[in-house]
mmCIF file of C-alpha atoms in Angstrom:
data_model
loop_
_atom_site.group_PDB
_atom_site.id
_atom_site.type_symbol
_atom_site.label_atom_id
_atom_site.label_comp_id
_atom_site.label_asym_id
_atom_site.label_seq_id
_atom_site.Cartn_x
_atom_site.Cartn_y
_atom_site.Cartn_z
ATOM 1 C CA UNK S 545 18.814 141.214 108.169
ATOM 2 C CA UNK S 546 15.940 142.107 110.507
ATOM 3 C CA UNK S 547 16.665 145.845 110.514
ATOM 4 C CA UNK S 548 16.604 146.044 106.723
ATOM 5 C CA UNK S 549 13.436 143.941 106.652
ATOM 6 C CA UNK S 550 11.707 146.280 109.130
ATOM 7 C CA UNK S 551 12.707 149.329 107.109
ATOM 8 C CA UNK S 552 11.708 147.753 103.787
ATOM 9 C CA UNK S 553 8.302 146.708 105.120
ATOM 10 C CA UNK S 554 7.562 150.136 106.555
ATOM 11 C CA UNK S 555 8.744 151.892 103.398
ATOM 12 C CA UNK S 556 6.408 149.654 101.372
ATOM 13 C CA UNK S 557 3.408 150.382 103.625
ATOM 14 C CA UNK S 558 3.927 154.146 103.813
ATOM 15 C CA UNK S 559 4.524 154.622 100.109
ATOM 16 C CA UNK S 560 1.486 152.496 99.349
ATOM 17 C CA UNK S 561 -0.578 155.293 100.944
ATOM 18 C CA UNK S 562 1.625 157.956 99.329
ATOM 19 C CA UNK S 563 0.895 156.341 95.966
ATOM 20 C CA UNK S 564 -2.779 157.054 96.581
ATOM 21 C CA UNK S 565 -2.463 160.520 98.076
ATOM 22 C CA UNK S 566 0.095 162.057 95.746
ATOM 23 C CA UNK S 567 -1.133 161.223 92.216
ATOM 24 C CA UNK S 568 -4.852 160.679 92.811
ATOM 25 C CA UNK S 569 -6.044 163.051 95.526
ATOM 26 C CA UNK S 570 -6.483 166.108 93.304
ATOM 27 C CA UNK S 571 -8.385 164.031 90.766
ATOM 28 C CA UNK S 572 -10.550 162.581 93.546
ATOM 29 C CA UNK S 573 -11.408 166.070 94.785
ATOM 30 C CA UNK S 574 -12.412 167.065 91.243
ATOM 31 C CA UNK S 575 -14.431 163.994 90.260
ATOM 32 C CA UNK S 576 -15.801 162.690 93.572
ATOM 33 C CA UNK S 577 -16.202 165.957 95.479
ATOM 34 C CA UNK S 578 -17.117 168.221 92.563
ATOM 35 C CA UNK S 579 -14.356 170.823 92.913
ATOM 36 C CA UNK S 580 -12.869 172.624 89.924
ATOM 37 C CA UNK S 581 -9.220 171.960 89.032
ATOM 38 C CA UNK S 582 -8.255 175.353 90.462
ATOM 39 C CA UNK S 583 -10.239 174.752 93.681
ATOM 40 C CA UNK S 584 -8.687 171.310 94.108
ATOM 41 C CA UNK S 585 -5.229 172.777 93.467
ATOM 42 C CA UNK S 586 -5.904 175.475 96.059
ATOM 43 C CA UNK S 587 -6.994 172.856 98.612
ATOM 44 C CA UNK S 588 -3.914 170.742 97.957
ATOM 45 C CA UNK S 589 -1.620 173.774 97.931
ATOM 46 C CA UNK S 590 -3.037 174.967 101.249
ATOM 47 C CA UNK S 591 -2.505 171.487 102.654
ATOM 48 C CA UNK S 592 1.117 171.601 101.544
ATOM 49 C CA UNK S 593 1.686 174.941 103.274
ATOM 50 C CA UNK S 594 0.283 173.450 106.459
ATOM 51 C CA UNK S 595 2.314 170.258 106.175
ATOM 52 C CA UNK S 596 5.455 172.344 105.660
ATOM 53 C CA UNK S 597 5.055 173.978 109.071
ATOM 54 C CA UNK S 598 3.862 170.729 110.626
ATOM 55 C CA UNK S 599 6.910 168.753 109.500
ATOM 56 C CA UNK S 600 9.180 171.652 110.436
ATOM 57 C CA UNK S 601 7.924 172.044 114.013
ATOM 58 C CA UNK S 602 5.614 169.190 115.015
ATOM 59 C CA UNK S 603 7.792 166.306 113.828
ATOM 60 C CA UNK S 604 11.085 167.413 115.468
ATOM 61 C CA UNK S 605 9.234 168.170 118.716
ATOM 62 C CA UNK S 606 7.661 164.708 118.720
ATOM 63 C CA UNK S 607 10.888 162.980 117.636
ATOM 64 C CA UNK S 608 12.908 164.379 120.540
ATOM 65 C CA UNK S 609 10.285 163.399 123.117
ATOM 66 C CA UNK S 610 9.185 159.978 121.859
ATOM 67 C CA UNK S 611 10.724 157.032 119.969
ATOM 68 C CA UNK S 612 10.355 157.296 116.191
ATOM 69 C CA UNK S 613 8.293 154.106 116.209
ATOM 70 C CA UNK S 614 5.804 155.667 118.654
ATOM 71 C CA UNK S 615 5.578 158.833 116.560
ATOM 72 C CA UNK S 616 4.797 156.750 113.492
ATOM 73 C CA UNK S 617 2.170 154.621 115.227
ATOM 74 C CA UNK S 618 0.327 157.651 116.628
ATOM 75 C CA UNK S 619 0.561 159.403 113.259
ATOM 76 C CA UNK S 620 -1.052 156.497 111.406
ATOM 77 C CA UNK S 621 -3.950 156.230 113.884
ATOM 78 C CA UNK S 622 -4.658 159.976 113.802
ATOM 79 C CA UNK S 623 -4.373 160.069 110.004
ATOM 80 C CA UNK S 624 -6.974 157.312 109.690
ATOM 81 C CA UNK S 625 -9.394 159.059 112.054
ATOM 82 C CA UNK S 626 -9.065 162.383 110.246
ATOM 83 C CA UNK S 627 -9.458 160.725 106.821
ATOM 84 C CA UNK S 628 -12.845 159.399 107.953
ATOM 85 C CA UNK S 629 -14.047 163.024 108.095
ATOM 86 C CA UNK S 630 -13.769 163.254 104.295
ATOM 87 C CA UNK S 631 -16.905 161.110 104.054
ATOM 88 C CA UNK S 632 -19.377 163.700 105.421
ATOM 89 C CA UNK S 633 -17.424 166.717 104.054
ATOM 90 C CA UNK S 634 -19.394 168.030 101.079
ATOM 91 C CA UNK S 635 -18.668 171.739 100.751
ATOM 92 C CA UNK S 636 -15.467 173.422 99.584
ATOM 93 C CA UNK S 637 -14.926 174.870 103.061
ATOM 94 C CA UNK S 638 -15.441 171.527 104.820
ATOM 95 C CA UNK S 639 -13.059 169.769 102.420
ATOM 96 C CA UNK S 640 -10.472 172.501 102.947
ATOM 97 C CA UNK S 641 -10.705 172.114 106.751
ATOM 98 C CA UNK S 642 -10.414 168.316 106.660
ATOM 99 C CA UNK S 643 -7.465 168.530 104.238
ATOM 100 C CA UNK S 644 -5.768 171.032 106.541
ATOM 101 C CA UNK S 645 -6.210 168.711 109.538
ATOM 102 C CA UNK S 646 -5.003 165.707 107.550
ATOM 103 C CA UNK S 647 -1.867 167.572 106.500
ATOM 104 C CA UNK S 648 -1.032 168.450 110.093
ATOM 105 C CA UNK S 649 -0.536 164.746 110.844
ATOM 106 C CA UNK S 650 -0.160 162.454 107.822
ATOM 107 C CA UNK S 651 2.893 164.021 106.066
ATOM 108 C CA UNK S 652 4.954 163.708 109.270
ATOM 109 C CA UNK S 653 5.123 159.980 108.566
ATOM 110 C CA UNK S 654 7.497 160.734 105.672
ATOM 111 C CA UNK S 655 10.302 162.436 107.666
ATOM 112 C CA UNK S 656 9.790 159.815 110.395
ATOM 113 C CA UNK S 657 10.481 157.066 107.845
ATOM 114 C CA UNK S 658 13.462 158.849 106.324
ATOM 115 C CA UNK S 659 14.911 159.679 109.751
ATOM 116 C CA UNK S 660 14.649 156.009 110.690
ATOM 117 C CA UNK S 661 16.512 155.129 107.496
ATOM 118 C CA UNK S 662 19.282 157.701 108.030
ATOM 119 C CA UNK S 663 19.867 156.526 111.617
ATOM 120 C CA UNK S 664 20.046 152.895 110.471
ATOM 121 C CA UNK S 665 22.511 153.888 107.722
ATOM 122 C CA UNK S 666 24.827 155.450 110.287
ATOM 123 C CA UNK S 667 24.491 152.912 113.092
ATOM 124 C CA UNK S 668 23.834 149.635 111.286
ATOM 125 C CA UNK S 669 25.209 150.284 107.782
ATOM 126 C CA UNK S 670 22.006 149.162 106.083
ATOM 127 C CA UNK S 671 21.620 149.537 102.315
ATOM 128 C CA UNK S 672 19.285 152.532 102.032
ATOM 129 C CA UNK S 673 18.654 152.320 98.299
ATOM 130 C CA UNK S 674 17.624 148.676 98.467
ATOM 131 C CA UNK S 675 15.128 149.287 101.290
ATOM 132 C CA UNK S 676 13.848 152.460 99.622
ATOM 133 C CA UNK S 677 13.147 150.431 96.485
ATOM 134 C CA UNK S 678 10.473 148.610 98.493
ATOM 135 C CA UNK S 679 8.869 151.998 99.087
ATOM 136 C CA UNK S 680 8.756 152.607 95.354
ATOM 137 C CA UNK S 681 7.285 149.137 94.917
ATOM 138 C CA UNK S 682 4.536 150.006 97.418
ATOM 139 C CA UNK S 683 3.840 153.195 95.482
ATOM 140 C CA UNK S 684 3.648 151.241 92.217
ATOM 141 C CA UNK S 685 1.303 148.623 93.664
ATOM 142 C CA UNK S 686 -0.980 151.381 94.991
ATOM 143 C CA UNK S 687 -1.111 153.144 91.625
ATOM 144 C CA UNK S 688 -1.994 149.864 89.892
ATOM 145 C CA UNK S 689 -4.650 148.942 92.445
ATOM 146 C CA UNK S 690 -6.240 152.386 92.397
ATOM 147 C CA UNK S 691 -6.222 152.364 88.601
ATOM 148 C CA UNK S 692 -8.074 149.058 88.668
ATOM 149 C CA UNK S 693 -10.612 149.892 91.364
ATOM 150 C CA UNK S 694 -11.441 153.287 89.842
ATOM 151 C CA UNK S 695 -12.035 151.578 86.502
ATOM 152 C CA UNK S 696 -14.478 149.220 88.239
ATOM 153 C CA UNK S 697 -16.102 151.438 90.869
ATOM 154 C CA UNK S 698 -15.311 155.032 89.857
ATOM 155 C CA UNK S 699 -13.077 157.626 91.489
ATOM 156 C CA UNK S 700 -15.050 157.401 94.752
ATOM 157 C CA UNK S 701 -13.009 154.238 95.456
ATOM 158 C CA UNK S 702 -9.848 156.339 95.926
ATOM 159 C CA UNK S 703 -10.877 157.259 99.481
ATOM 160 C CA UNK S 704 -11.559 153.630 100.383
ATOM 161 C CA UNK S 705 -8.161 152.639 99.009
ATOM 162 C CA UNK S 706 -6.592 155.217 101.334
ATOM 163 C CA UNK S 707 -8.443 153.721 104.296
ATOM 164 C CA UNK S 708 -7.074 150.276 103.380
ATOM 165 C CA UNK S 709 -3.550 151.660 102.980
ATOM 166 C CA UNK S 710 -3.550 153.349 106.384
ATOM 167 C CA UNK S 711 -4.752 150.139 108.027
ATOM 168 C CA UNK S 712 -1.953 148.244 106.255
ATOM 169 C CA UNK S 713 0.574 150.729 107.580
ATOM 170 C CA UNK S 714 -0.835 150.439 111.084
ATOM 171 C CA UNK S 715 -0.247 146.692 110.922
ATOM 172 C CA UNK S 716 3.432 147.198 110.038
ATOM 173 C CA UNK S 717 3.901 149.319 113.166
ATOM 174 C CA UNK S 718 3.518 146.202 115.314
ATOM 175 C CA UNK S 719 6.551 144.442 113.837
ATOM 176 C CA UNK S 720 9.825 144.310 115.823
ATOM 177 C CA UNK S 721 11.461 147.760 115.948
ATOM 178 C CA UNK S 722 15.290 147.968 115.617
ATOM 179 C CA UNK S 723 17.015 148.939 118.884
ATOM 180 C CA UNK S 724 18.835 151.760 117.028
ATOM 181 C CA UNK S 725 15.534 153.643 116.858
ATOM 182 C CA UNK S 726 15.071 153.826 120.639
ATOM 183 C CA UNK S 727 15.079 156.922 122.790
ATOM 184 C CA UNK S 728 18.808 157.505 122.574
ATOM 185 C CA UNK S 729 21.526 157.318 125.189
ATOM 186 C CA UNK S 730 20.248 156.722 128.736
ATOM 187 C CA UNK S 731 20.471 159.765 130.929
ATOM 188 C CA UNK S 732 21.325 162.092 128.077
ATOM 189 C CA UNK S 733 18.920 165.035 127.716
ATOM 190 C CA UNK S 734 17.338 165.456 124.274
ATOM 191 C CA UNK S 735 18.847 167.968 121.892
ATOM 192 C CA UNK S 736 16.915 171.217 121.843
ATOM 193 C CA UNK S 737 15.245 171.732 118.491
ATOM 194 C CA UNK S 738 16.167 175.404 118.299
ATOM 195 C CA UNK S 739 19.840 174.590 118.943
ATOM 196 C CA UNK S 740 19.884 171.889 116.266
ATOM 197 C CA UNK S 741 18.180 174.135 113.720
ATOM 198 C CA UNK S 742 20.594 176.956 114.553
ATOM 199 C CA UNK S 743 23.537 174.659 113.937
ATOM 200 C CA UNK S 744 22.123 173.536 110.593
ATOM 201 C CA UNK S 745 21.380 177.090 109.492
ATOM 202 C CA UNK S 746 25.011 178.035 110.187
ATOM 203 C CA UNK S 747 26.198 175.144 108.018
ATOM 204 C CA UNK S 748 26.467 176.802 104.610
ATOM 205 C CA UNK S 749 27.190 173.525 102.849
ATOM 206 C CA UNK S 750 23.994 171.978 104.209
ATOM 207 C CA UNK S 751 21.957 175.085 103.341
ATOM 208 C CA UNK S 752 23.241 174.933 99.767
ATOM 209 C CA UNK S 753 22.336 171.254 99.413
ATOM 210 C CA UNK S 754 18.923 171.940 100.970
ATOM 211 C CA UNK S 755 18.279 174.841 98.567
ATOM 212 C CA UNK S 756 19.119 172.673 95.556
ATOM 213 C CA UNK S 757 16.865 169.901 96.900
ATOM 214 C CA UNK S 758 14.026 172.372 97.458
ATOM 215 C CA UNK S 759 14.192 173.475 93.823
ATOM 216 C CA UNK S 760 14.506 169.997 92.327
ATOM 217 C CA UNK S 761 11.779 168.371 94.427
ATOM 218 C CA UNK S 762 9.458 171.366 94.094
ATOM 219 C CA UNK S 763 9.697 171.033 90.312
ATOM 220 C CA UNK S 764 7.446 167.951 90.554
ATOM 221 C CA UNK S 765 4.456 170.000 91.766
ATOM 222 C CA UNK S 766 2.488 170.008 88.507
ATOM 223 C CA UNK S 767 3.266 166.350 87.841
ATOM 224 C CA UNK S 768 2.135 165.191 91.284
ATOM 225 C CA UNK S 769 -1.014 167.276 91.436
ATOM 226 C CA UNK S 770 -2.151 167.518 87.829
ATOM 227 C CA UNK S 771 -0.641 164.470 86.115
ATOM 228 C CA UNK S 772 -3.773 162.375 86.774
ATOM 229 C CA UNK S 773 -6.088 165.169 85.593
ATOM 230 C CA UNK S 774 -3.862 165.809 82.554
ATOM 231 C CA UNK S 775 -4.084 162.184 81.442
ATOM 232 C CA UNK S 776 -7.864 162.211 81.966
ATOM 233 C CA UNK S 777 -8.070 165.328 79.773
ATOM 234 C CA UNK S 778 -6.122 163.455 77.094
ATOM 235 C CA UNK S 779 -8.844 160.809 77.157
ATOM 236 C CA UNK S 780 -6.868 158.056 78.901
ATOM 237 C CA UNK S 781 -8.946 155.394 80.699
ATOM 238 C CA UNK S 782 -8.605 155.071 84.492
ATOM 239 C CA UNK S 783 -6.765 151.735 84.497
ATOM 240 C CA UNK S 784 -4.426 152.902 81.743
ATOM 241 C CA UNK S 785 -3.635 156.031 83.778
ATOM 242 C CA UNK S 786 -2.447 153.739 86.557
ATOM 243 C CA UNK S 787 -0.166 151.942 84.111
ATOM 244 C CA UNK S 788 1.245 155.211 82.746
ATOM 245 C CA UNK S 789 1.937 156.611 86.212
ATOM 246 C CA UNK S 790 3.641 153.362 87.167
ATOM 247 C CA UNK S 791 6.235 153.736 84.432
ATOM 248 C CA UNK S 792 7.900 156.438 86.548
ATOM 249 C CA UNK S 793 7.876 154.209 89.624
ATOM 250 C CA UNK S 794 9.289 151.266 87.684
ATOM 251 C CA UNK S 795 12.305 153.342 86.647
ATOM 252 C CA UNK S 796 12.549 154.703 90.194
ATOM 253 C CA UNK S 797 12.731 151.137 91.553
ATOM 254 C CA UNK S 798 15.376 150.198 88.980
ATOM 255 C CA UNK S 799 17.384 153.239 90.021
ATOM 256 C CA UNK S 800 17.144 152.600 93.757
ATOM 257 C CA UNK S 801 18.085 148.962 93.218
ATOM 258 C CA UNK S 802 21.299 149.953 91.407
ATOM 259 C CA UNK S 803 22.092 153.370 92.935
ATOM 260 C CA UNK S 804 24.885 152.189 95.219
ATOM 261 C CA UNK S 805 26.575 150.369 92.353
ATOM 262 C CA UNK S 806 26.121 153.127 89.770
ATOM 263 C CA UNK S 807 26.684 156.169 91.985
ATOM 264 C CA UNK S 808 28.598 154.768 94.965
ATOM 265 C CA UNK S 809 31.564 157.108 94.422
ATOM 266 C CA UNK S 810 29.752 159.939 92.644
ATOM 267 C CA UNK S 811 29.749 163.260 94.535
ATOM 268 C CA UNK S 812 26.379 164.718 95.466
ATOM 269 C CA UNK S 813 27.020 167.789 93.296
ATOM 270 C CA UNK S 814 27.302 165.693 90.145
ATOM 271 C CA UNK S 815 24.159 163.777 91.065
ATOM 272 C CA UNK S 816 22.258 167.032 91.531
ATOM 273 C CA UNK S 817 23.397 168.231 88.096
ATOM 274 C CA UNK S 818 22.165 165.004 86.493
ATOM 275 C CA UNK S 819 18.832 165.410 88.295
ATOM 276 C CA UNK S 820 18.472 169.018 87.114
ATOM 277 C CA UNK S 821 19.228 168.089 83.500
ATOM 278 C CA UNK S 822 16.789 165.171 83.527
ATOM 279 C CA UNK S 823 14.054 167.234 85.154
ATOM 280 C CA UNK S 824 14.419 170.126 82.702
ATOM 281 C CA UNK S 825 14.257 167.769 79.721
ATOM 282 C CA UNK S 826 11.199 166.029 81.176
ATOM 283 C CA UNK S 827 9.003 169.131 81.529
ATOM 284 C CA UNK S 828 10.094 170.707 78.234
ATOM 285 C CA UNK S 829 9.225 167.548 76.280
ATOM 286 C CA UNK S 830 5.755 167.303 77.869
ATOM 287 C CA UNK S 831 5.112 170.921 76.867
ATOM 288 C CA UNK S 832 6.412 170.549 73.316
ATOM 289 C CA UNK S 833 4.594 167.266 72.591
ATOM 290 C CA UNK S 834 1.331 167.037 74.575
ATOM 291 C CA UNK S 835 0.546 163.402 73.818
ATOM 292 C CA UNK S 836 0.045 160.303 75.941
ATOM 293 C CA UNK S 837 3.069 158.654 74.347
ATOM 294 C CA UNK S 838 5.425 161.524 75.161
ATOM 295 C CA UNK S 839 4.105 161.755 78.717
ATOM 296 C CA UNK S 840 4.723 158.015 79.089
ATOM 297 C CA UNK S 841 8.238 158.179 77.634
ATOM 298 C CA UNK S 842 9.235 161.056 79.909
ATOM 299 C CA UNK S 843 8.196 158.971 82.918
ATOM 300 C CA UNK S 844 11.584 157.266 82.604
ATOM 301 C CA UNK S 845 13.191 160.573 83.593
ATOM 302 C CA UNK S 846 11.612 160.297 87.055
ATOM 303 C CA UNK S 847 14.629 158.212 88.046
ATOM 304 C CA UNK S 848 16.729 161.325 87.446
ATOM 305 C CA UNK S 849 14.420 164.183 88.416
ATOM 306 C CA UNK S 850 13.354 162.579 91.714
ATOM 307 C CA UNK S 851 15.496 159.508 92.420
ATOM 308 C CA UNK S 852 18.989 160.903 91.877
ATOM 309 C CA UNK S 853 18.173 164.162 93.695
ATOM 310 C CA UNK S 854 16.683 162.318 96.680
ATOM 311 C CA UNK S 855 19.578 159.871 97.089
ATOM 312 C CA UNK S 856 22.058 162.739 96.797
ATOM 313 C CA UNK S 857 20.431 164.534 99.736
ATOM 314 C CA UNK S 858 20.154 161.378 101.892
ATOM 315 C CA UNK S 859 23.776 160.511 101.202
ATOM 316 C CA UNK S 860 24.919 164.015 102.080
ATOM 317 C CA UNK S 861 23.224 164.156 105.494
ATOM 318 C CA UNK S 862 24.195 160.570 106.339
ATOM 319 C CA UNK S 863 27.866 161.239 105.592
ATOM 320 C CA UNK S 864 28.272 164.874 106.649
ATOM 321 C CA UNK S 865 25.963 165.345 109.660
ATOM 322 C CA UNK S 866 26.079 163.836 113.176
ATOM 323 C CA UNK S 867 23.185 161.571 114.199
ATOM 324 C CA UNK S 868 21.622 164.212 116.478
ATOM 325 C CA UNK S 869 21.131 166.556 113.481
ATOM 326 C CA UNK S 870 19.515 164.010 111.139
ATOM 327 C CA UNK S 871 15.920 164.407 112.385
ATOM 328 C CA UNK S 872 16.060 168.241 112.196
ATOM 329 C CA UNK S 873 17.675 167.977 108.738
ATOM 330 C CA UNK S 874 14.910 165.638 107.587
ATOM 331 C CA UNK S 875 12.341 168.028 109.034
ATOM 332 C CA UNK S 876 13.759 170.900 106.988
ATOM 333 C CA UNK S 877 13.868 168.700 103.881
ATOM 334 C CA UNK S 878 10.276 167.544 104.359
ATOM 335 C CA UNK S 879 9.054 171.054 105.143
ATOM 336 C CA UNK S 880 10.754 172.964 102.353
ATOM 337 C CA UNK S 881 11.641 170.445 99.617
ATOM 338 C CA UNK S 882 8.622 168.152 99.911
ATOM 339 C CA UNK S 883 5.993 170.658 101.032
ATOM 340 C CA UNK S 884 6.532 174.412 100.893
ATOM 341 C CA UNK S 885 8.133 174.665 97.459
ATOM 342 C CA UNK S 886 5.585 172.198 96.086
ATOM 343 C CA UNK S 887 2.765 174.239 97.630
ATOM 344 C CA UNK S 888 3.796 177.474 95.916
ATOM 345 C CA UNK S 889 4.341 175.725 92.610
ATOM 346 C CA UNK S 890 1.050 173.821 92.874
ATOM 347 C CA UNK S 891 -0.794 177.139 92.987
ATOM 348 C CA UNK S 892 1.242 178.417 90.026
ATOM 349 C CA UNK S 893 0.704 175.182 88.113
ATOM 350 C CA UNK S 894 -3.041 175.224 88.795
ATOM 351 C CA UNK S 895 -3.406 178.763 87.458
ATOM 352 C CA UNK S 896 -1.392 177.934 84.329
ATOM 353 C CA UNK S 897 -3.256 174.651 83.809
ATOM 354 C CA UNK S 898 -6.481 176.630 83.415
ATOM 355 C CA UNK S 899 -4.794 178.588 80.598
ATOM 356 C CA UNK S 900 -3.003 175.671 78.918
ATOM 357 C CA UNK S 901 -2.114 172.343 80.574
ATOM 358 C CA UNK S 902 1.343 172.201 79.003
ATOM 359 C CA UNK S 903 2.325 175.524 80.582
ATOM 360 C CA UNK S 904 1.778 173.990 84.004
ATOM 361 C CA UNK S 905 4.618 171.528 83.348
ATOM 362 C CA UNK S 906 6.896 173.923 81.444
ATOM 363 C CA UNK S 907 6.801 176.400 84.342
ATOM 364 C CA UNK S 908 8.750 173.925 86.494
ATOM 365 C CA UNK S 909 11.985 174.860 84.712
ATOM 366 C CA UNK S 910 12.012 178.021 86.838
ATOM 367 C CA UNK S 911 13.335 175.657 89.527
ATOM 368 C CA UNK S 912 15.506 173.203 87.610
ATOM 369 C CA UNK S 913 17.700 175.718 85.792
ATOM 370 C CA UNK S 914 18.516 177.772 88.940
ATOM 371 C CA UNK S 915 19.278 174.511 90.780
ATOM 372 C CA UNK S 916 21.924 173.630 88.192
ATOM 373 C CA UNK S 917 23.413 177.138 88.376
ATOM 374 C CA UNK S 918 23.673 176.945 92.172
ATOM 375 C CA UNK S 919 25.497 173.606 91.981
ATOM 376 C CA UNK S 920 27.926 174.907 89.339
ATOM 377 C CA UNK S 921 28.785 177.943 91.462
ATOM 378 C CA UNK S 922 29.139 176.194 94.855
ATOM 379 C CA UNK S 923 30.323 172.599 94.335
ATOM 380 C CA UNK S 924 34.021 173.433 94.772
ATOM 381 C CA UNK S 925 33.482 175.830 97.661
ATOM 382 C CA UNK S 926 31.591 173.332 99.814
ATOM 383 C CA UNK S 927 33.025 170.062 98.422
ATOM 384 C CA UNK S 928 29.784 168.115 98.121
#
């Protein structure tokens, strides 16, 4: 099916770049740019604050004025141009400014991709999990490639890998775009962003699901930003780090490939509880047993901590919300679950990492336990 192929290809290309930016960027700032772990964490945390507001306001504004495909194409070009500025940036201040600019544009590609997927789920009944598995595959390929090139050429190669990834994504933008992702109904004025947000804010069921998602996705802050540095501190070689990080993605792909079959009739509330339990176990084990083998074994829990929570949210908005509210819902999810909560917790994790690396991971249970309590207390009231 052409629509599924388009979505799968674009998921692969975007998450190829995400697989460079998310696990390796902090390490690149430390090793290639000479920042301390705390400085790099501050830069990344600041970038996440900025991307939270960017995805909350810039993406919905662009999505209601232009086709999603046009938003994505412009975002890739601007991201590439801004990334070039990392080359001359040598001081902490210059790196902070470039990272801020990059986070104004690049992270908006994520809600654009997910909005495209949610619209295609509603209008064309595509299999989201199967297409999203290609995104995980792109992430895994990127982690493997970066692990290999850093082993050969050093961590300076991380930036060049990002350049290559953005060019790959730009190429995918010129494939045939599904008609479902056009401008909408002819003659119908676009939905005002403020009105859509107001409607979502009044939806207590959606707010509850969003709050749970914010906590569960934010709990990955230390893993995303300090996992690479943590493995380096344990003495793991660059290529081996790529293999270890890919264990999580392998289980994520296996989950996405079987999610519809395993959880097709499972309510979102039960999926969120499974995600909270898996996430809590993951961070506690890393703290209790700070070894490469335990870190590697707990990678299998990524299918629960991230995968189950993410599919639960996507399923909820696809089934419970009208099409006109999907882009604003994705904007809120990207802003708060994928950015703002992670930004706060990145700063916390960075401070604790300086004291003891294990504390950085253990601190994430301040999100996972409350998430489970919220689900227990609201699942019957809002029937999700």
